[in-house]
Short mmCIF file of C-alpha atoms in Angstrom, two decimals:
data_model
loop_
_atom_site.label_atom_id
_atom_site.label_comp_id
_atom_site.label_asym_id
_atom_site.label_seq_id
_atom_site.Cartn_x
_atom_site.Cartn_y
_atom_site.Cartn_z
CA MET R 1 170.06 330.82 143.39
CA THR R 2 168.41 328.99 140.30
CA THR R 3 171.85 328.74 137.65
CA PRO R 4 170.43 328.86 134.16
CA ALA R 5 172.66 325.80 133.37
CA LEU R 6 171.16 323.85 135.76
CA ALA R 7 167.70 324.85 134.08
CA ASP R 8 166.93 321.07 132.21
CA VAL R 9 169.16 318.84 134.46
CA THR R 10 165.65 318.20 136.73
CA GLY R 11 164.98 315.12 137.07
CA THR R 12 165.84 310.69 138.31
CA TYR R 13 169.37 309.62 137.18
CA VAL R 14 171.80 306.54 137.10
CA LEU R 15 175.12 306.61 137.53
CA ASP R 16 176.06 305.29 134.65
CA PRO R 17 179.15 302.95 136.00
CA ALA R 18 181.35 302.67 132.62
CA HIS R 19 182.65 306.93 132.47
CA THR R 20 181.12 307.09 136.19
CA ARG R 21 185.44 306.52 138.76
CA ILE R 22 184.50 306.21 142.71
CA GLY R 23 187.62 306.44 144.35
CA PHE R 24 190.58 307.09 146.80
CA VAL R 25 193.50 307.28 147.77
CA ALA R 26 196.10 306.74 151.37
CA ARG R 27 198.93 307.34 152.55
CA HIS R 28 201.48 304.73 152.63
CA ALA R 29 204.81 304.18 155.17
CA MET R 30 204.72 307.70 155.73
CA ILE R 31 206.17 308.54 151.83
CA THR R 32 203.64 307.94 149.47
CA LYS R 33 200.14 307.54 147.94
CA VAL R 34 198.15 304.58 146.88
CA ARG R 35 195.69 304.79 145.22
CA GLY R 36 192.96 302.38 144.24
CA SER R 37 189.07 302.95 143.17
CA PHE R 38 186.23 300.11 143.34
CA HIS R 39 184.19 299.40 139.81
CA GLU R 40 180.70 297.88 141.28
CA PHE R 41 178.16 299.89 142.36
CA GLU R 42 174.43 302.02 141.45
CA GLY R 43 173.71 304.66 142.42
CA THR R 44 169.90 307.60 141.88
CA LEU R 45 170.01 311.17 141.97
CA GLN R 46 166.77 313.60 142.34
CA LEU R 47 167.73 316.01 140.45
CA ASP R 48 165.94 319.93 140.93
CA GLY R 49 167.99 321.88 138.47
CA SER R 50 165.28 325.37 139.78
CA ASP R 51 165.63 324.10 143.68
CA PRO R 52 169.38 322.38 144.35
CA SER R 53 168.18 322.50 147.39
CA ARG R 54 165.77 319.76 146.84
CA SER R 55 168.02 317.31 145.21
CA SER R 56 169.49 314.36 146.28
CA ALA R 57 171.61 311.30 145.64
CA SER R 58 172.26 307.44 146.61
CA VAL R 59 174.61 305.33 145.63
CA SER R 60 175.38 301.52 146.88
CA ILE R 61 179.11 300.24 146.06
CA GLN R 62 180.73 296.17 146.14
CA ALA R 63 183.45 296.63 149.18
CA GLU R 64 184.18 293.39 147.32
CA SER R 65 185.10 295.58 143.56
CA ILE R 66 188.50 297.36 145.66
CA ASP R 67 190.65 297.51 143.03
CA THR R 68 194.05 298.94 144.19
CA GLY R 69 196.37 297.07 141.30
CA ASN R 70 197.61 294.74 143.09
CA ALA R 71 195.84 291.34 144.32
CA ASP R 72 197.46 290.67 147.79
CA ARG R 73 196.32 294.66 149.68
CA ASP R 74 193.35 293.40 147.92
CA GLY R 75 193.06 291.33 149.18
CA HIS R 76 193.63 292.74 152.96
CA LEU R 77 191.12 295.30 151.91
CA ARG R 78 188.37 293.00 151.63
CA THR R 79 189.31 291.30 155.22
CA ASN R 80 188.59 292.05 158.60
CA ASP R 81 191.55 294.08 158.94
CA PHE R 82 190.01 297.08 156.78
CA LEU R 83 186.34 296.84 154.84
CA ASP R 84 185.77 293.53 156.12
CA ALA R 85 183.97 293.00 152.33
CA PRO R 86 182.04 289.24 153.46
CA ASN R 87 180.65 290.78 156.59
CA HIS R 88 179.78 294.08 155.18
CA PRO R 89 179.72 293.78 151.82
CA LYS R 90 178.60 297.92 150.61
CA ILE R 91 179.25 301.21 151.30
CA THR R 92 176.93 303.14 151.55
CA PHE R 93 175.86 306.40 150.65
CA THR R 94 172.42 308.47 151.97
CA SER R 95 172.04 312.01 150.42
CA THR R 96 170.16 314.68 153.62
CA LYS R 97 170.82 317.69 152.31
CA ALA R 98 172.11 319.39 148.44
CA GLU R 99 173.11 322.65 148.83
CA GLN R 100 174.30 324.96 145.76
CA LEU R 101 177.36 327.14 147.32
CA ASP R 102 177.77 328.90 143.79
CA GLU R 103 177.11 328.98 140.26
CA ASN R 104 179.15 325.39 140.00
CA HIS R 105 179.96 323.96 143.19
CA PHE R 106 177.43 322.41 144.89
CA ARG R 107 177.89 320.29 148.66
CA LEU R 108 175.90 316.94 149.23
CA THR R 109 175.47 316.52 153.57
CA GLY R 110 175.06 312.37 154.03
CA ASP R 111 174.89 309.55 155.70
CA LEU R 112 178.21 306.82 154.30
CA ALA R 113 178.11 303.87 156.35
CA ILE R 114 181.06 302.03 156.24
CA LYS R 115 181.30 298.05 157.84
CA GLY R 116 178.45 298.96 159.53
CA ALA R 117 179.64 302.17 161.31
CA ALA R 118 177.33 304.83 159.59
CA ARG R 119 178.80 308.48 159.97
CA PRO R 120 178.02 311.87 158.71
CA ILE R 121 179.65 313.76 155.20
CA SER R 122 179.77 316.65 153.25
CA VAL R 123 181.01 315.75 149.96
CA ASP R 124 181.76 319.24 147.61
CA PHE R 125 181.60 319.18 143.95
CA GLU R 126 181.11 321.21 140.91
CA TYR R 127 179.15 321.24 138.00
CA THR R 128 180.37 319.73 134.65
CA GLY R 129 178.25 319.75 133.23
CA THR R 130 175.92 318.34 130.73
CA ALA R 131 175.69 316.28 127.32
CA ARG R 132 173.59 314.40 124.72
CA ASP R 133 175.90 311.51 123.81
CA PRO R 134 175.68 309.61 120.43
CA PHE R 135 172.77 307.28 121.60
CA GLY R 136 170.80 309.72 122.57
CA ASN R 137 170.80 309.75 126.68
CA ASP R 138 170.99 312.96 128.61
CA ARG R 139 174.31 313.08 130.58
CA VAL R 140 175.39 315.48 133.50
CA GLY R 141 178.53 315.61 135.16
CA PHE R 142 180.02 316.42 139.10
CA GLU R 143 183.49 315.45 139.81
CA GLY R 144 184.10 316.58 143.70
CA GLU R 145 185.89 314.61 146.89
CA VAL R 146 185.84 314.13 150.66
CA THR R 147 188.27 313.18 153.52
CA VAL R 148 187.00 310.74 156.21
CA SER R 149 189.06 309.16 158.77
CA ARG R 150 189.24 306.13 159.53
CA LYS R 151 188.45 305.75 162.67
CA ASP R 152 185.69 307.16 162.20
CA TYR R 153 184.12 303.66 159.81
CA GLY R 154 186.30 301.30 162.57
CA LEU R 155 189.42 300.25 159.48
CA THR R 156 191.76 300.76 162.29
CA TRP R 157 194.95 298.06 161.61
CA ASN R 158 198.18 299.39 161.24
CA ALA R 159 201.62 298.51 161.13
CA ALA R 160 204.13 300.60 162.70
CA LEU R 161 207.93 301.84 161.15
CA GLU R 162 210.69 300.98 162.30
CA GLY R 163 211.65 304.81 161.89
CA GLY R 164 208.78 305.59 163.03
CA GLY R 165 205.21 306.39 161.79
CA VAL R 166 202.02 304.28 160.62
CA LEU R 167 202.58 302.09 157.49
CA VAL R 168 198.51 303.39 156.67
CA GLY R 169 197.78 306.51 156.52
CA ASP R 170 194.52 307.42 159.01
CA LYS R 171 192.55 309.96 157.16
CA VAL R 172 191.41 308.62 153.07
CA VAL R 173 190.34 311.31 150.51
CA LEU R 174 187.38 309.87 148.59
CA GLN R 175 186.58 310.82 144.93
CA PHE R 176 183.66 310.74 142.71
CA ASP R 177 183.87 311.82 138.85
CA VAL R 178 180.59 311.35 137.68
CA SER R 179 179.21 310.42 134.91
CA ALA R 180 174.52 309.65 135.16
CA ILE R 181 171.79 309.80 132.92
CA LYS R 182 168.65 310.95 132.51
CA GLN R 183 166.38 308.25 132.86
CA ALA R 184 163.37 310.53 133.99
#
């Protein structure tokens, strides 16, 4: 399925860290959500507008760059209880399959590696458009999210709550707000 809107996107793109957000949401104390993001990452997209199934992506995130707005929590998240950033400095995603679901929705399947454990995931993305910025850069945008289990990646630390339940929920929503700049 070829989408007229995608005809001009074929090419190699790099993520623009100043305009891309790689974030997450996790349940805290069973009653609220903690939101955070990573500030240091790089990624490449190979887009094929005439045959989206030939598209691919790879992303590398610096685990140390995690930020939830709370220095103590961020420090704990960098330890072996969670990301073990000193021993596993990068979180990576490498696509293995791309498919078009409808005119503006796509599914990217690949391997997500966190703390030395790699698991296949599929992320559904919405194509949000293209634009030429004031500096002459051609940009493409996508938004997507996927829910993963912390336990699948060995992130099992937790604390029991007095009234029942646990401090940190197992399910984490990974969020991607992507702005990528065309290179070729």
